[in-house]
Short mmCIF file of C-alpha atoms in Angstrom, two decimals:
data_model
loop_
_atom_site.label_atom_id
_atom_site.label_comp_id
_atom_site.label_asym_id
_atom_site.label_seq_id
_atom_site.Cartn_x
_atom_site.Cartn_y
_atom_site.Cartn_z
CA MET A 1 92.67 -19.80 10.26
CA ILE A 2 96.13 -18.86 11.37
CA ARG A 3 95.19 -15.32 10.62
CA ASN A 4 92.11 -15.60 12.78
CA ARG A 5 94.04 -17.02 15.65
CA LYS A 6 96.40 -14.09 15.42
CA HIS A 7 93.45 -11.75 15.59
CA THR A 8 92.03 -13.37 18.69
CA LEU A 9 95.44 -13.29 20.28
CA ALA A 10 95.85 -9.65 19.47
CA ALA A 11 92.36 -8.91 20.76
CA ALA A 12 93.06 -10.75 23.98
CA LEU A 13 96.35 -8.90 24.35
CA VAL A 14 94.70 -5.56 23.80
CA ALA A 15 91.96 -6.47 26.23
CA THR A 16 94.40 -7.44 28.98
CA MET A 17 96.41 -4.32 28.39
CA THR A 18 93.31 -2.16 28.57
CA PHE A 19 92.17 -3.81 31.76
CA ALA A 20 95.63 -3.53 33.22
CA GLY A 21 95.60 0.11 32.20
CA VAL A 22 92.25 0.72 33.85
CA GLY A 23 93.42 -1.12 36.93
CA MET A 24 96.48 1.06 37.16
CA ALA A 25 94.51 4.25 36.59
CA VAL A 26 92.09 3.33 39.35
CA SER A 27 94.79 2.54 41.85
CA SER A 28 96.82 5.69 41.14
CA THR A 29 93.62 7.71 41.25
CA ASP A 30 92.94 6.35 44.74
CA THR A 31 96.53 6.99 45.76
CA ILE A 32 96.31 10.57 44.59
CA LYS A 33 93.03 11.10 46.44
CA ASP A 34 94.45 9.50 49.58
CA ARG A 35 97.53 11.67 49.63
CA GLN A 36 95.52 14.82 48.97
CA ASP A 37 93.26 13.85 51.89
CA ALA A 38 96.30 13.21 54.06
CA MET A 39 97.79 16.60 53.12
CA GLU A 40 94.42 18.28 53.70
CA THR A 41 94.33 16.81 57.21
CA VAL A 42 97.90 17.97 57.83
CA GLY A 43 96.91 21.43 56.59
CA GLY A 44 93.85 21.52 58.86
CA ALA A 45 95.93 20.69 61.93
CA MET A 46 98.51 23.27 60.89
CA GLN A 47 95.78 25.91 60.76
CA LYS A 48 94.85 25.08 64.35
CA LEU A 49 98.45 25.71 65.40
CA GLY A 50 98.52 28.85 63.26
CA ALA A 51 95.47 30.16 65.13
CA ILE A 52 97.48 29.98 68.36
CA ALA A 53 100.40 31.83 66.78
CA LYS A 54 98.03 34.51 65.50
CA GLY A 55 96.50 34.92 68.95
CA GLU A 56 93.08 33.74 67.77
CA ALA A 57 93.24 30.81 70.19
CA PRO A 58 95.03 30.51 73.54
CA PHE A 59 98.15 28.42 73.90
CA ASP A 60 97.08 24.99 75.15
CA ALA A 61 99.70 22.24 75.33
CA ALA A 62 97.05 19.52 74.93
CA VAL A 63 95.69 21.07 71.72
CA VAL A 64 99.24 21.46 70.40
CA LYS A 65 100.06 17.84 71.16
CA GLU A 66 96.89 16.52 69.57
CA ASN A 67 97.34 18.46 66.34
CA ALA A 68 101.06 17.69 66.14
CA ALA A 69 100.27 13.98 66.50
CA THR A 70 97.69 14.21 63.69
CA MET A 71 100.28 15.87 61.49
CA GLU A 72 102.96 13.34 62.28
CA GLU A 73 100.62 10.44 61.56
CA HIS A 74 99.40 11.81 58.25
CA LEU A 75 102.82 12.90 57.05
CA ARG A 76 104.04 9.36 57.75
CA LYS A 77 101.07 8.04 55.82
CA ALA A 78 101.81 10.44 52.96
CA SER A 79 105.27 8.90 52.60
CA THR A 80 103.64 5.73 51.25
CA LEU A 81 101.36 7.63 48.87
CA PHE A 82 103.83 8.88 46.27
CA PRO A 83 104.71 5.63 44.47
CA GLU A 84 106.29 5.65 41.01
CA GLY A 85 103.58 6.05 38.36
CA SER A 86 101.22 8.10 40.54
CA ASP A 87 102.07 11.29 38.67
CA THR A 88 98.79 11.02 36.74
CA GLY A 89 95.38 9.52 37.35
CA ASP A 90 91.73 10.24 36.77
CA VAL A 91 91.82 13.14 39.21
CA GLU A 92 94.08 16.13 38.91
CA THR A 93 97.25 16.06 40.96
CA TRP A 94 99.53 18.95 41.80
CA ALA A 95 102.49 16.68 42.46
CA LYS A 96 105.40 17.65 40.17
CA ALA A 97 107.41 15.16 38.12
CA GLU A 98 110.55 16.13 40.08
CA ILE A 99 109.19 14.04 42.99
CA TRP A 100 110.20 10.94 41.06
CA THR A 101 113.38 12.30 39.44
CA ASP A 102 114.79 13.66 42.74
CA HIS A 103 113.12 11.06 44.91
CA ALA A 104 115.77 10.88 47.65
CA ASP A 105 115.51 14.63 48.28
CA PHE A 106 111.71 14.47 48.30
CA VAL A 107 111.73 11.65 50.85
CA MET A 108 114.20 13.56 53.00
CA LYS A 109 111.96 16.64 52.98
CA LEU A 110 108.99 14.53 54.03
CA LYS A 111 111.06 13.02 56.86
CA THR A 112 112.11 16.51 57.98
CA ALA A 113 108.45 17.54 58.20
CA GLU A 114 107.57 14.38 60.11
CA ALA A 115 110.41 15.02 62.58
CA ALA A 116 109.29 18.65 63.03
CA ALA A 117 105.75 17.45 63.81
CA GLU A 118 107.11 14.93 66.27
CA ALA A 119 109.17 17.63 67.98
CA MET A 120 106.05 19.78 68.23
CA LYS A 121 104.29 17.04 70.23
CA SER A 122 106.58 17.61 73.18
CA VAL A 123 106.21 21.41 73.28
CA THR A 124 104.70 22.32 76.65
CA GLU A 125 105.95 25.90 77.07
CA GLU A 126 104.57 28.82 75.09
CA SER A 127 108.10 30.18 74.61
CA ALA A 128 109.13 27.01 72.73
CA PHE A 129 106.00 27.02 70.57
CA ARG A 130 106.85 29.76 68.07
CA PRO A 131 110.33 28.43 67.18
CA ALA A 132 108.93 24.89 66.79
CA LEU A 133 106.11 26.22 64.61
CA GLY A 134 108.62 28.08 62.43
CA LYS A 135 110.53 24.83 61.83
CA LEU A 136 107.36 22.91 61.09
CA GLY A 137 105.97 25.53 58.69
CA ASN A 138 109.28 25.85 56.89
CA SER A 139 109.31 22.11 56.31
CA CYS A 140 106.01 22.40 54.41
CA LYS A 141 107.28 25.42 52.45
CA GLU A 142 110.57 23.71 51.57
CA CYS A 143 108.73 20.87 49.89
CA HIS A 144 105.81 22.75 48.34
CA GLN A 145 108.08 25.31 46.67
CA THR A 146 109.90 22.59 44.75
CA TYR A 147 107.54 19.65 44.42
CA ARG A 148 104.01 21.05 44.21
CA ARG A 149 102.44 22.91 41.30
CA PRO A 150 100.29 25.85 42.30
CA LYS A 151 96.59 25.55 41.63
CA GLN A 152 94.00 28.24 41.09
CA ARG A 153 91.35 27.66 43.67
CA MET B 1 108.98 40.93 -20.57
CA THR B 2 111.23 37.96 -20.98
CA ARG B 3 111.26 35.23 -18.48
CA THR B 4 114.65 36.18 -17.06
CA ALA B 5 113.67 39.83 -16.81
CA ARG B 6 110.56 38.87 -14.88
CA GLY B 7 112.70 36.62 -12.71
CA ARG B 8 115.16 39.43 -12.14
CA SER B 9 112.48 41.91 -11.11
CA ALA B 10 111.04 39.34 -8.74
CA VAL B 11 114.46 38.96 -7.16
CA ALA B 12 114.80 42.74 -6.98
CA ALA B 13 111.34 43.07 -5.38
CA PHE B 14 112.22 40.40 -2.88
CA ALA B 15 115.57 42.06 -2.12
CA LEU B 16 113.78 45.38 -1.61
CA PHE B 17 111.27 43.67 0.65
CA VAL B 18 114.10 42.18 2.71
CA VAL B 19 115.98 45.50 2.89
CA VAL B 20 112.85 47.39 3.92
CA GLY B 21 112.00 44.65 6.38
CA VAL B 22 115.46 44.67 7.95
CA ALA B 23 115.48 48.48 8.09
CA ALA B 24 112.03 48.54 9.70
CA PHE B 25 113.10 45.86 12.16
CA TRP B 26 116.23 47.85 12.92
CA LEU B 27 114.27 51.07 13.47
CA LEU B 28 111.48 49.49 15.46
CA THR B 29 113.85 47.59 17.73
CA ARG B 30 116.08 50.62 18.36
CA PRO B 31 116.96 51.11 22.01
CA ARG B 32 115.62 54.38 23.44
CA PRO B 33 117.62 55.15 26.57
CA LEU B 34 117.16 58.13 28.86
CA ALA B 35 119.91 60.77 28.75
CA ALA B 36 121.84 61.68 31.90
CA THR B 37 119.99 65.01 31.91
CA ALA B 38 116.85 63.08 32.94
CA LEU B 39 118.39 62.53 36.40
CA PRO B 40 116.69 64.64 39.07
CA ASP B 41 118.53 66.47 41.82
CA HIS B 42 118.19 63.86 44.55
CA THR B 43 120.11 62.79 47.63
CA PRO B 44 119.81 58.99 47.55
CA ASP B 45 118.48 57.18 50.61
CA PRO B 46 120.01 53.69 50.80
CA MET B 47 117.61 52.67 53.62
CA GLY B 48 114.61 53.33 51.41
CA GLY B 49 116.50 51.46 48.69
CA GLU B 50 116.83 48.40 50.90
CA VAL B 51 113.04 48.16 51.22
CA LEU B 52 112.72 48.32 47.42
CA TYR B 53 115.40 45.64 47.13
CA HIS B 54 113.39 43.25 49.31
CA VAL B 55 109.98 44.00 47.83
CA GLY B 56 111.54 43.54 44.37
CA SER B 57 113.04 40.15 45.32
CA CYS B 58 116.26 41.24 43.58
CA GLY B 59 118.26 38.94 45.84
CA SER B 60 116.25 35.86 44.84
CA CYS B 61 116.87 36.01 41.10
CA HIS B 62 120.37 37.48 41.43
CA LYS B 63 121.53 35.08 44.13
CA ALA B 64 124.85 33.28 44.00
CA ALA B 65 124.88 29.59 43.09
CA ASP B 66 125.50 27.22 46.03
CA GLY B 67 129.13 27.52 47.06
CA ALA B 68 129.84 30.41 44.65
CA PRO B 69 131.28 33.71 45.93
CA GLY B 70 128.68 35.69 47.89
CA ALA B 71 126.42 32.68 48.52
CA GLU B 72 127.20 32.36 52.20
CA GLU B 73 126.63 36.07 52.89
CA GLY B 74 123.40 36.03 50.85
CA LEU B 75 124.70 38.75 48.53
CA PRO B 76 123.21 39.32 45.04
CA ALA B 77 126.42 38.26 43.30
CA GLY B 78 124.62 36.45 40.49
CA SER B 79 125.67 33.08 39.01
CA ALA B 80 122.64 30.99 40.10
CA ALA B 81 120.72 29.65 37.10
CA LEU B 82 117.23 31.00 36.37
CA PRO B 83 115.45 28.63 33.98
CA THR B 84 112.70 30.25 31.87
CA PRO B 85 110.72 29.10 28.82
CA VAL B 86 113.04 31.26 26.65
CA GLY B 87 116.24 29.70 27.98
CA THR B 88 118.41 29.67 31.09
CA PHE B 89 119.58 33.01 32.48
CA TYR B 90 122.36 33.75 34.94
CA PRO B 91 121.17 37.15 36.23
CA GLY B 92 124.13 39.49 36.75
CA ASN B 93 126.23 40.40 39.75
CA LEU B 94 124.54 43.40 41.48
CA THR B 95 127.34 44.05 43.97
CA PRO B 96 129.62 47.08 43.38
CA ASP B 97 132.59 45.01 42.15
CA PRO B 98 134.10 47.12 39.33
CA GLU B 99 135.08 44.18 37.09
CA THR B 100 132.23 41.72 37.44
CA GLY B 101 129.46 43.71 39.17
CA ILE B 102 127.86 47.11 38.62
CA GLY B 103 130.66 49.10 40.33
CA ARG B 104 131.54 51.03 37.18
CA TRP B 105 127.97 51.73 36.14
CA SER B 106 126.83 55.35 36.20
CA GLU B 107 123.51 56.26 37.79
CA ILE B 108 121.90 56.70 34.39
CA ASP B 109 123.15 53.25 33.30
CA PHE B 110 121.30 51.78 36.27
CA VAL B 111 118.15 53.84 35.61
CA ASN B 112 118.11 52.68 31.97
CA ALA B 113 118.47 49.05 33.03
CA MET B 114 115.66 49.28 35.58
CA THR B 115 113.12 51.39 33.69
CA ARG B 116 113.98 50.81 30.02
CA GLY B 117 115.41 47.30 30.09
CA LEU B 118 118.61 48.52 28.43
CA SER B 119 122.21 47.57 29.17
CA PRO B 120 124.92 50.27 29.40
CA ASP B 121 125.96 49.47 25.80
CA GLY B 122 122.36 49.78 24.60
CA ALA B 123 121.34 46.12 24.23
CA HIS B 124 117.85 45.03 25.27
CA TYR B 125 117.46 42.84 28.32
CA PHE B 126 114.91 40.05 28.17
CA PRO B 127 111.73 40.64 30.15
CA ALA B 128 112.67 37.68 32.38
CA PHE B 129 114.15 40.70 34.20
CA PRO B 130 110.92 42.42 35.33
CA TYR B 131 111.86 45.93 34.11
CA THR B 132 108.33 46.17 32.66
CA SER B 133 107.13 46.54 36.27
CA PHE B 134 110.17 48.39 37.61
CA ALA B 135 109.47 51.05 34.96
CA ALA B 136 106.69 52.28 37.28
CA MET B 137 109.32 53.48 39.77
CA PRO B 138 110.13 57.19 39.97
CA ILE B 139 113.80 57.84 39.16
CA GLU B 140 114.38 58.94 42.77
CA ASP B 141 113.44 55.46 43.99
CA VAL B 142 115.69 53.81 41.40
CA LEU B 143 118.54 55.98 42.67
CA ASP B 144 117.79 54.92 46.27
CA LEU B 145 117.96 51.29 45.18
CA HIS B 146 121.24 51.98 43.39
CA ALA B 147 122.65 53.59 46.54
CA TYR B 148 121.68 50.51 48.56
CA LEU B 149 123.39 48.16 46.09
CA MET B 150 126.51 50.36 46.12
CA SER B 151 126.60 50.04 49.94
CA LEU B 152 126.95 46.24 49.73
CA PRO B 153 130.37 44.58 49.96
CA PRO B 154 131.76 44.02 46.44
CA VAL B 155 131.97 40.36 45.38
CA ARG B 156 134.13 39.26 42.50
CA SER B 157 132.01 36.78 40.58
CA PRO B 158 131.83 36.77 36.80
CA THR B 159 128.42 35.78 35.44
CA ARG B 160 127.61 33.78 32.35
CA ARG B 161 125.80 34.73 29.18
CA PRO B 162 122.28 33.29 29.05
CA ASP B 163 121.68 30.07 27.12
CA VAL B 164 119.11 31.49 24.71
CA PRO B 165 118.90 30.35 21.07
CA MET B 166 119.96 33.06 18.53
CA LEU B 167 120.81 35.33 21.45
CA GLY B 168 121.79 38.44 19.43
CA LEU B 169 118.75 38.49 17.17
CA ALA B 170 116.42 37.57 20.04
CA ARG B 171 117.78 40.48 22.12
CA ARG B 172 117.19 42.88 19.27
CA GLY B 173 113.68 41.49 18.79
CA VAL B 174 112.83 42.36 22.40
CA GLY B 175 112.90 46.00 21.24
CA LEU B 176 109.85 45.31 19.12
CA TRP B 177 108.07 43.64 22.02
CA ASN B 178 108.93 46.60 24.27
CA ARG B 179 107.14 48.94 21.84
CA MET B 180 103.94 47.07 22.55
CA ALA B 181 104.50 46.01 26.15
CA LEU B 182 106.49 48.76 27.85
CA GLY B 183 104.89 52.18 27.22
CA ASP B 184 104.74 54.76 30.00
CA ARG B 185 104.37 52.77 33.16
CA ARG B 186 105.03 55.44 35.79
CA PHE B 187 102.88 55.08 38.89
CA GLU B 188 100.16 57.72 39.35
CA PRO B 189 98.79 57.96 42.90
CA ASP B 190 95.03 58.12 43.36
CA PRO B 191 94.30 61.23 45.49
CA ALA B 192 90.91 59.81 46.54
CA ARG B 193 92.67 56.97 48.40
CA SER B 194 94.69 56.91 51.60
CA ALA B 195 98.47 57.32 51.61
CA SER B 196 98.78 53.72 52.77
CA TRP B 197 96.60 52.41 49.90
CA ASN B 198 98.71 54.35 47.41
CA ARG B 199 101.92 53.03 48.94
CA GLY B 200 100.51 49.51 48.63
CA ALA B 201 99.41 50.02 45.03
CA TYR B 202 102.85 51.35 44.17
CA LEU B 203 104.77 48.54 45.88
CA THR B 204 102.52 45.88 44.32
CA ASN B 205 102.59 47.17 40.76
CA GLY B 206 106.05 48.74 40.65
CA PRO B 207 109.02 47.27 42.52
CA GLY B 208 106.97 44.31 43.85
CA HIS B 209 106.18 43.22 40.24
CA CYS B 210 103.33 41.03 41.56
CA GLY B 211 101.54 41.32 38.20
CA GLU B 212 104.39 39.55 36.38
CA CYS B 213 102.93 36.28 37.68
CA HIS B 214 99.45 37.20 38.86
CA THR B 215 98.26 38.98 35.69
CA PRO B 216 97.34 36.71 32.76
CA ARG B 217 99.14 37.32 29.45
CA ASN B 218 97.95 37.31 25.86
CA TRP B 219 99.49 35.18 23.09
CA MET B 220 102.36 37.68 22.73
CA MET B 221 103.12 37.32 26.44
CA ILE B 222 101.94 40.88 27.07
CA PRO B 223 100.09 41.20 30.40
CA ASP B 224 96.35 41.74 29.91
CA ARG B 225 95.71 45.01 31.78
CA SER B 226 91.95 44.45 31.69
CA ARG B 227 92.42 41.39 33.88
CA TYR B 228 94.97 42.91 36.19
CA LEU B 229 96.08 40.51 38.98
CA ALA B 230 93.23 38.16 38.03
CA GLY B 231 95.46 35.06 37.91
CA GLY B 232 96.07 32.59 35.10
CA PRO B 233 98.61 30.12 33.76
CA HIS B 234 102.05 30.51 35.34
CA PRO B 235 104.25 32.47 32.91
CA ALA B 236 107.39 30.42 33.63
CA GLU B 237 106.43 27.00 34.94
CA GLU B 238 103.63 24.49 35.35
CA GLY B 239 100.42 25.25 37.19
CA ASP B 240 98.13 28.21 37.70
CA VAL B 241 98.78 31.42 39.58
CA PRO B 242 95.81 32.36 41.77
CA SER B 243 93.85 35.59 41.40
CA LEU B 244 94.52 38.42 43.84
CA ARG B 245 91.10 39.94 43.18
CA GLY B 246 88.12 39.31 45.40
CA LEU B 247 90.24 37.78 48.17
CA LEU B 248 87.80 39.10 50.77
CA ALA B 249 84.63 38.11 48.91
CA ARG B 250 86.00 34.61 48.32
CA GLY B 251 86.77 34.33 52.02
CA ARG B 252 90.49 33.73 51.46
CA TYR B 253 91.36 36.29 54.16
CA LYS B 254 89.30 37.86 56.93
CA ASP B 255 90.72 41.38 56.87
CA VAL B 256 93.85 43.47 56.27
CA GLY B 257 95.44 42.16 59.46
CA ASP B 258 94.91 38.55 58.35
CA LEU B 259 96.47 39.05 54.91
CA THR B 260 99.33 41.00 56.50
CA LEU B 261 100.13 38.01 58.72
CA ALA B 262 99.82 35.66 55.73
CA LEU B 263 102.35 37.69 53.73
CA GLN B 264 104.67 38.00 56.72
CA TYR B 265 104.59 34.39 57.90
CA GLY B 266 103.16 32.29 55.05
CA GLU B 267 102.98 28.60 55.77
CA THR B 268 104.62 28.97 59.16
CA PHE B 269 101.30 30.38 60.41
CA GLY B 270 99.26 27.70 58.65
CA TYR B 271 98.39 29.73 55.53
CA ASP B 272 98.32 27.53 52.43
CA LYS B 273 98.89 28.73 48.85
CA LEU B 274 101.94 30.87 49.54
CA SER B 275 104.78 28.48 48.66
CA SER B 276 104.50 26.89 45.23
CA GLY B 277 105.39 28.35 41.85
CA GLY B 278 107.93 30.89 43.13
CA MET B 279 105.67 32.48 45.78
CA ALA B 280 107.75 31.20 48.72
CA ALA B 281 110.72 33.40 47.79
CA ILE B 282 108.43 36.42 47.34
CA GLN B 283 106.75 35.81 50.70
CA MET B 284 110.06 35.43 52.52
CA ASN B 285 111.24 38.71 51.01
CA LEU B 286 108.02 40.47 52.01
CA ALA B 287 108.70 39.24 55.56
CA LYS B 288 111.76 41.56 55.58
CA LEU B 289 109.70 44.72 54.95
CA PRO B 290 108.58 47.15 57.64
CA GLU B 291 105.14 46.02 58.84
CA SER B 292 103.53 49.25 57.60
CA ASP B 293 104.54 48.37 54.03
CA VAL B 294 103.13 44.83 54.22
CA ARG B 295 99.90 46.30 55.62
CA ALA B 296 99.83 48.79 52.76
CA ILE B 297 100.11 45.98 50.20
CA SER B 298 97.34 44.06 51.99
CA GLU B 299 95.10 47.13 52.13
CA TYR B 300 95.54 47.64 48.39
CA LEU B 301 95.00 43.97 47.48
CA LEU B 302 91.84 43.63 49.56
CA SER B 303 90.39 46.68 47.82
CA LEU B 304 90.45 44.83 44.46
CA ASN B 305 87.23 43.02 43.69
#
């Protein structure tokens, strides 16, 4: 009898743990997907700015402002999408473990990128565009070289 | 035969086995340096050497640790840690300081380091130093590189021994690996191709050592030549290194001009996939090359399918 009760208890415990585990996996899976989407959007906007730098598109202050605003918004969103425990999930992530061991530095690098995107919003002269783009692009590079694993795509 | 006699002959056989084994190991791991007579008659060109220095990313692995001598000037004074799966290295001081740098090295010492992976006293370097690629360089180019390094301001900065388990034995063992992995690597131009293509092929495979990361390795960590630059697991860290073959067919780049801009500007022009896993340092070094050399590399890479 006592034995049986123990069994039920254990079973219940295991069941709760499993469900909790599934719950966690689902939420970190969504988090990972959300941050990859956010980064993808940031990357898409960056490509638009890159096209101007490459001379594939004309310099247009309105286009610059729009894309810079998109980047700022999604970089800010990304800052909420790297919670502790989101280093694994049901989808593959290229986020490195160092994000959570050197968290203050990671957050600072994200803030730097956000600030560079914000600064880009107020660029109205073509002469100011290239230097601002250099700062913005370097902010991506600075983080990706330390905190992102490369993927074969 | 009595029991002890049998035991004794077993011991003797084992001892013989060990002696033969050690002797074979010793012979097979013997350093094989070039003699000074191998040096050609050549007036070194330090400007050409500077290009090789940048394409080889020498300054990235041999950089000074933050705050250490040479760090502010960006000189290759060594002392920064280079973690690898084998252990942590502190790649040496490449400035001409006589005590702590390569100031007292002869030209042939430098050639043996770069193309044979051998130190002036005949010890094997670990292939964390990409001499397996640098071995493709003609001696003239190695001498140009040497002349460039000798033109740098000397920095006094002693460097540390690597933290590698069983360092002495491991170093000797590299000799065995070299027998399989090193071979004759000298670059042979393809006369059917343009001068620019050949320049690109040389820079990519020789001083640029792009294959050290982009070519997959077998279980002995020897690059698989049949899958040259085809990408695979990163040799030193987590993640996968992308393939450099079929870049055009896969739509990664539009044309030579596009890839040239990607290598020159990387993420600052909105190109992704040029920052992680050590590529950022390579890209920033490529940005220092004359544009014709970056174009040459692009022309060569886009010809690989």
